[in-house]
Amino acid sequence: MSGILNLLSSPMGKQLVNGVANHTGQPENKTAEVLSMAMPLLLGGMKKNASSPQGAASLLSALSDNKHDGSMLNNLGGLFSGGVDSSVIKDGEGILNHIFGGKKTVVENTLSQKSGLNTEAVAQILKIAAPLVMAYLGQQKKQGDVKDAGGLNTLLGSMLGGQPDQNKSLITTLLDADGDGSVLDDVAGMVLGGDKKKGGIGGMLGGLFGK
């Protein structure tokens, strides 16, 4: 299973960063910084939702849709050529509302403060990032022939860098800094490097793209 940060540091990841930066009109290094924080957060939110049988069934169903089965990643040039299609943006907004709910604004504000981009730019980046993360998860689901909740949770854990019954990866630990099972309650402290984890995930990933 390939982790989400492996995607970002791959040639495909560089293409993603370039495409998102061009679409939003933001610098590539800032776009990369937001994506490197947002993508693990999105996966962490999905993992939290998938911890219930209903949530896992809902996510498995969504990943079977041809919008989220990974095929989007096969034509990134087409996706970004002439700007991202409005249907993709609308899909992204729906995914963000489902994952983050009423805390979407908190996520946007904290990523804005950490990256230095305004919240509107961060919101634009997130709306594109969400369908891409779903596509990547769908691709990995297909490759791993994942068909049930247990397999889905194992896949999500693997993509976040951890494996069941093994030590949590640094990313997973930061996603739930106080170990209470709530990803989003720890967003502010994690992203901004609060008292719980100085430096935050942004500091850990700051050199990911060598910028």
Short mmCIF file of N, CA and C in Angstrom, two decimals, residues 110-199:
data_model
loop_
_atom_site.label_atom_id
_atom_site.label_comp_id
_atom_site.label_asym_id
_atom_site.label_seq_id
_atom_site.Cartn_x
_atom_site.Cartn_y
_atom_site.Cartn_z
N THR A 110 -7.08 27.21 10.20
CA THR A 110 -5.80 26.76 10.74
C THR A 110 -4.78 26.54 9.63
N LEU A 111 -5.21 25.98 8.51
CA LEU A 111 -4.29 25.79 7.39
C LEU A 111 -3.86 27.14 6.81
N SER A 112 -4.77 28.10 6.83
CA SER A 112 -4.45 29.45 6.37
C SER A 112 -3.39 30.08 7.25
N GLN A 113 -3.58 29.98 8.55
CA GLN A 113 -2.62 30.57 9.49
C GLN A 113 -1.25 29.92 9.36
N LYS A 114 -1.22 28.61 9.18
CA LYS A 114 0.06 27.90 9.09
C LYS A 114 0.78 28.19 7.78
N SER A 115 0.03 28.26 6.68
CA SER A 115 0.66 28.41 5.36
C SER A 115 0.89 29.86 4.96
N GLY A 116 0.10 30.75 5.54
CA GLY A 116 0.21 32.15 5.14
C GLY A 116 -0.69 32.52 3.97
N LEU A 117 -1.39 31.54 3.41
CA LEU A 117 -2.36 31.82 2.34
C LEU A 117 -3.68 32.26 2.98
N ASN A 118 -4.45 33.07 2.27
CA ASN A 118 -5.74 33.46 2.83
C ASN A 118 -6.71 32.28 2.80
N THR A 119 -7.76 32.39 3.60
CA THR A 119 -8.68 31.26 3.76
C THR A 119 -9.39 30.92 2.45
N GLU A 120 -9.63 31.92 1.62
CA GLU A 120 -10.30 31.66 0.34
C GLU A 120 -9.42 30.77 -0.55
N ALA A 121 -8.11 31.06 -0.57
CA ALA A 121 -7.19 30.24 -1.36
C ALA A 121 -7.10 28.83 -0.80
N VAL A 122 -7.05 28.71 0.52
CA VAL A 122 -7.00 27.39 1.16
C VAL A 122 -8.26 26.60 0.83
N ALA A 123 -9.42 27.27 0.89
CA ALA A 123 -10.68 26.61 0.57
C ALA A 123 -10.69 26.09 -0.86
N GLN A 124 -10.13 26.88 -1.79
CA GLN A 124 -10.05 26.45 -3.19
C GLN A 124 -9.17 25.20 -3.32
N ILE A 125 -8.03 25.22 -2.64
CA ILE A 125 -7.11 24.08 -2.70
C ILE A 125 -7.77 22.82 -2.13
N LEU A 126 -8.47 22.98 -1.01
CA LEU A 126 -9.13 21.84 -0.37
C LEU A 126 -10.19 21.23 -1.26
N LYS A 127 -10.93 22.07 -2.00
CA LYS A 127 -12.00 21.56 -2.86
C LYS A 127 -11.44 20.71 -4.00
N ILE A 128 -10.21 20.98 -4.41
CA ILE A 128 -9.57 20.15 -5.44
C ILE A 128 -8.89 18.94 -4.80
N ALA A 129 -8.31 19.15 -3.63
CA ALA A 129 -7.59 18.07 -2.95
C ALA A 129 -8.51 16.92 -2.57
N ALA A 130 -9.74 17.24 -2.13
CA ALA A 130 -10.64 16.20 -1.63
C ALA A 130 -10.97 15.13 -2.68
N PRO A 131 -11.37 15.50 -3.90
CA PRO A 131 -11.62 14.46 -4.91
C PRO A 131 -10.35 13.70 -5.29
N LEU A 132 -9.20 14.37 -5.25
CA LEU A 132 -7.94 13.69 -5.57
C LEU A 132 -7.59 12.65 -4.52
N VAL A 133 -7.82 13.00 -3.24
CA VAL A 133 -7.58 12.03 -2.17
C VAL A 133 -8.53 10.85 -2.30
N MET A 134 -9.80 11.13 -2.61
CA MET A 134 -10.76 10.05 -2.82
C MET A 134 -10.35 9.17 -3.99
N ALA A 135 -9.87 9.79 -5.06
CA ALA A 135 -9.43 9.02 -6.23
C ALA A 135 -8.24 8.13 -5.87
N TYR A 136 -7.31 8.68 -5.10
CA TYR A 136 -6.14 7.89 -4.71
C TYR A 136 -6.54 6.74 -3.80
N LEU A 137 -7.46 7.01 -2.88
CA LEU A 137 -7.96 5.95 -2.00
C LEU A 137 -8.69 4.89 -2.82
N GLY A 138 -9.49 5.34 -3.80
CA GLY A 138 -10.20 4.39 -4.67
C GLY A 138 -9.24 3.53 -5.47
N GLN A 139 -8.17 4.15 -5.94
CA GLN A 139 -7.15 3.41 -6.70
C GLN A 139 -6.50 2.34 -5.83
N GLN A 140 -6.14 2.72 -4.60
CA GLN A 140 -5.51 1.78 -3.68
C GLN A 140 -6.48 0.68 -3.25
N LYS A 141 -7.77 1.05 -3.11
CA LYS A 141 -8.80 0.06 -2.76
C LYS A 141 -8.90 -0.99 -3.86
N LYS A 142 -8.90 -0.54 -5.11
CA LYS A 142 -9.01 -1.45 -6.24
C LYS A 142 -7.78 -2.36 -6.32
N GLN A 143 -6.61 -1.76 -6.16
CA GLN A 143 -5.37 -2.55 -6.24
C GLN A 143 -5.28 -3.57 -5.12
N GLY A 144 -5.80 -3.21 -3.94
CA GLY A 144 -5.74 -4.12 -2.80
C GLY A 144 -6.95 -5.03 -2.69
N ASP A 145 -7.90 -4.90 -3.64
CA ASP A 145 -9.13 -5.70 -3.66
C ASP A 145 -9.84 -5.64 -2.30
N VAL A 146 -9.99 -4.40 -1.80
CA VAL A 146 -10.64 -4.18 -0.51
C VAL A 146 -12.15 -4.20 -0.69
N LYS A 147 -12.83 -5.04 0.13
CA LYS A 147 -14.27 -5.21 -0.05
C LYS A 147 -15.08 -5.04 1.23
N ASP A 148 -14.41 -4.90 2.37
CA ASP A 148 -15.17 -4.79 3.62
C ASP A 148 -14.57 -3.73 4.52
N ALA A 149 -15.26 -3.46 5.64
CA ALA A 149 -14.88 -2.39 6.55
C ALA A 149 -13.49 -2.63 7.15
N GLY A 150 -13.21 -3.88 7.50
CA GLY A 150 -11.90 -4.18 8.07
C GLY A 150 -10.77 -3.88 7.11
N GLY A 151 -10.96 -4.29 5.87
CA GLY A 151 -9.94 -4.02 4.86
C GLY A 151 -9.79 -2.54 4.59
N LEU A 152 -10.90 -1.82 4.62
CA LEU A 152 -10.86 -0.38 4.38
C LEU A 152 -10.09 0.34 5.49
N ASN A 153 -10.35 -0.03 6.73
CA ASN A 153 -9.64 0.60 7.85
C ASN A 153 -8.16 0.27 7.83
N THR A 154 -7.83 -0.95 7.44
CA THR A 154 -6.42 -1.32 7.31
C THR A 154 -5.75 -0.50 6.22
N LEU A 155 -6.45 -0.34 5.10
CA LEU A 155 -5.93 0.46 3.99
C LEU A 155 -5.70 1.90 4.41
N LEU A 156 -6.69 2.50 5.08
CA LEU A 156 -6.55 3.88 5.52
C LEU A 156 -5.40 4.04 6.50
N GLY A 157 -5.26 3.09 7.41
CA GLY A 157 -4.14 3.14 8.34
C GLY A 157 -2.81 3.05 7.64
N SER A 158 -2.75 2.18 6.63
CA SER A 158 -1.52 2.02 5.85
C SER A 158 -1.18 3.29 5.10
N MET A 159 -2.19 3.92 4.50
CA MET A 159 -1.95 5.14 3.74
C MET A 159 -1.52 6.30 4.63
N LEU A 160 -1.94 6.25 5.89
CA LEU A 160 -1.51 7.27 6.84
C LEU A 160 -0.14 6.95 7.44
N GLY A 161 0.37 5.79 7.09
CA GLY A 161 1.72 5.44 7.52
C GLY A 161 1.78 4.42 8.63
N GLY A 162 0.64 4.04 9.20
CA GLY A 162 0.64 3.08 10.30
C GLY A 162 -0.02 1.78 9.91
N GLN A 163 0.22 0.75 10.67
CA GLN A 163 -0.41 -0.55 10.46
C GLN A 163 -1.13 -0.96 11.74
N PRO A 164 -2.19 -1.75 11.62
CA PRO A 164 -2.88 -2.22 12.83
C PRO A 164 -1.93 -2.98 13.74
N ASP A 165 -2.13 -2.78 15.07
CA ASP A 165 -1.35 -3.48 16.10
C ASP A 165 0.14 -3.13 16.05
N GLN A 166 0.48 -2.07 15.35
CA GLN A 166 1.85 -1.59 15.37
C GLN A 166 1.83 -0.16 15.89
N ASN A 167 3.01 0.37 16.16
CA ASN A 167 3.06 1.75 16.63
C ASN A 167 2.45 2.69 15.62
N LYS A 168 1.71 3.66 16.12
CA LYS A 168 1.15 4.66 15.22
C LYS A 168 2.30 5.44 14.57
N SER A 169 2.11 5.82 13.33
CA SER A 169 3.09 6.69 12.69
C SER A 169 2.99 8.07 13.30
N LEU A 170 3.99 8.87 13.03
CA LEU A 170 3.98 10.23 13.55
C LEU A 170 2.77 11.00 13.04
N ILE A 171 2.43 10.77 11.78
CA ILE A 171 1.28 11.48 11.21
C ILE A 171 0.01 11.10 11.93
N THR A 172 -0.21 9.80 12.14
CA THR A 172 -1.43 9.35 12.79
C THR A 172 -1.50 9.90 14.21
N THR A 173 -0.36 9.91 14.90
CA THR A 173 -0.33 10.43 16.27
C THR A 173 -0.71 11.90 16.28
N LEU A 174 -0.18 12.65 15.32
CA LEU A 174 -0.48 14.07 15.26
C LEU A 174 -1.94 14.33 14.91
N LEU A 175 -2.52 13.46 14.10
CA LEU A 175 -3.91 13.62 13.73
C LEU A 175 -4.82 13.49 14.95
N ASP A 176 -4.40 12.70 15.93
CA ASP A 176 -5.18 12.57 17.16
C ASP A 176 -4.22 12.71 18.33
N ALA A 177 -3.79 13.94 18.54
CA ALA A 177 -2.69 14.19 19.46
C ALA A 177 -2.97 13.75 20.89
N ASP A 178 -4.22 13.85 21.34
CA ASP A 178 -4.49 13.47 22.73
C ASP A 178 -5.07 12.07 22.87
N GLY A 179 -5.11 11.32 21.76
CA GLY A 179 -5.50 9.93 21.82
C GLY A 179 -6.95 9.68 22.14
N ASP A 180 -7.80 10.70 21.96
CA ASP A 180 -9.20 10.51 22.32
C ASP A 180 -10.07 10.04 21.16
N GLY A 181 -9.43 9.76 20.03
CA GLY A 181 -10.18 9.26 18.89
C GLY A 181 -10.78 10.34 18.02
N SER A 182 -10.61 11.60 18.41
CA SER A 182 -11.18 12.69 17.64
C SER A 182 -10.11 13.40 16.83
N VAL A 183 -10.17 13.25 15.53
CA VAL A 183 -9.19 13.88 14.65
C VAL A 183 -9.32 15.39 14.67
N LEU A 184 -10.54 15.86 14.46
CA LEU A 184 -10.72 17.29 14.22
C LEU A 184 -10.59 18.13 15.47
N ASP A 185 -10.80 17.57 16.66
CA ASP A 185 -10.61 18.35 17.87
C ASP A 185 -9.16 18.77 18.05
N ASP A 186 -8.27 18.08 17.36
CA ASP A 186 -6.85 18.38 17.51
C ASP A 186 -6.28 19.14 16.32
N VAL A 187 -7.14 19.59 15.41
CA VAL A 187 -6.65 20.25 14.20
C VAL A 187 -5.81 21.47 14.53
N ALA A 188 -6.34 22.34 15.37
CA ALA A 188 -5.64 23.60 15.64
C ALA A 188 -4.27 23.35 16.27
N GLY A 189 -4.23 22.51 17.30
CA GLY A 189 -2.96 22.24 17.96
C GLY A 189 -1.98 21.54 17.06
N MET A 190 -2.48 20.62 16.23
CA MET A 190 -1.60 19.84 15.36
C MET A 190 -1.03 20.69 14.24
N VAL A 191 -1.90 21.43 13.55
CA VAL A 191 -1.44 22.18 12.38
C VAL A 191 -0.59 23.37 12.79
N LEU A 192 -1.01 24.04 13.87
CA LEU A 192 -0.30 25.25 14.26
C LEU A 192 0.85 24.98 15.21
N GLY A 193 1.05 23.70 15.55
CA GLY A 193 2.16 23.38 16.45
C GLY A 193 1.91 23.91 17.84
N GLY A 194 0.74 23.60 18.39
CA GLY A 194 0.38 24.09 19.71
C GLY A 194 1.12 23.35 20.81
N ASP A 195 0.59 23.44 22.02
CA ASP A 195 1.29 22.90 23.19
C ASP A 195 1.47 21.40 23.11
N LYS A 196 0.51 20.74 22.45
CA LYS A 196 0.55 19.27 22.45
C LYS A 196 1.74 18.76 21.64
N LYS A 197 1.96 19.32 20.49
CA LYS A 197 3.01 18.82 19.60
C LYS A 197 3.70 20.02 18.95
N LYS A 198 4.74 20.50 19.54
CA LYS A 198 5.41 21.67 18.98
C LYS A 198 5.93 21.38 17.59
N GLY A 199 5.74 22.33 16.73
CA GLY A 199 6.19 22.15 15.35
C GLY A 199 5.08 21.70 14.45
#
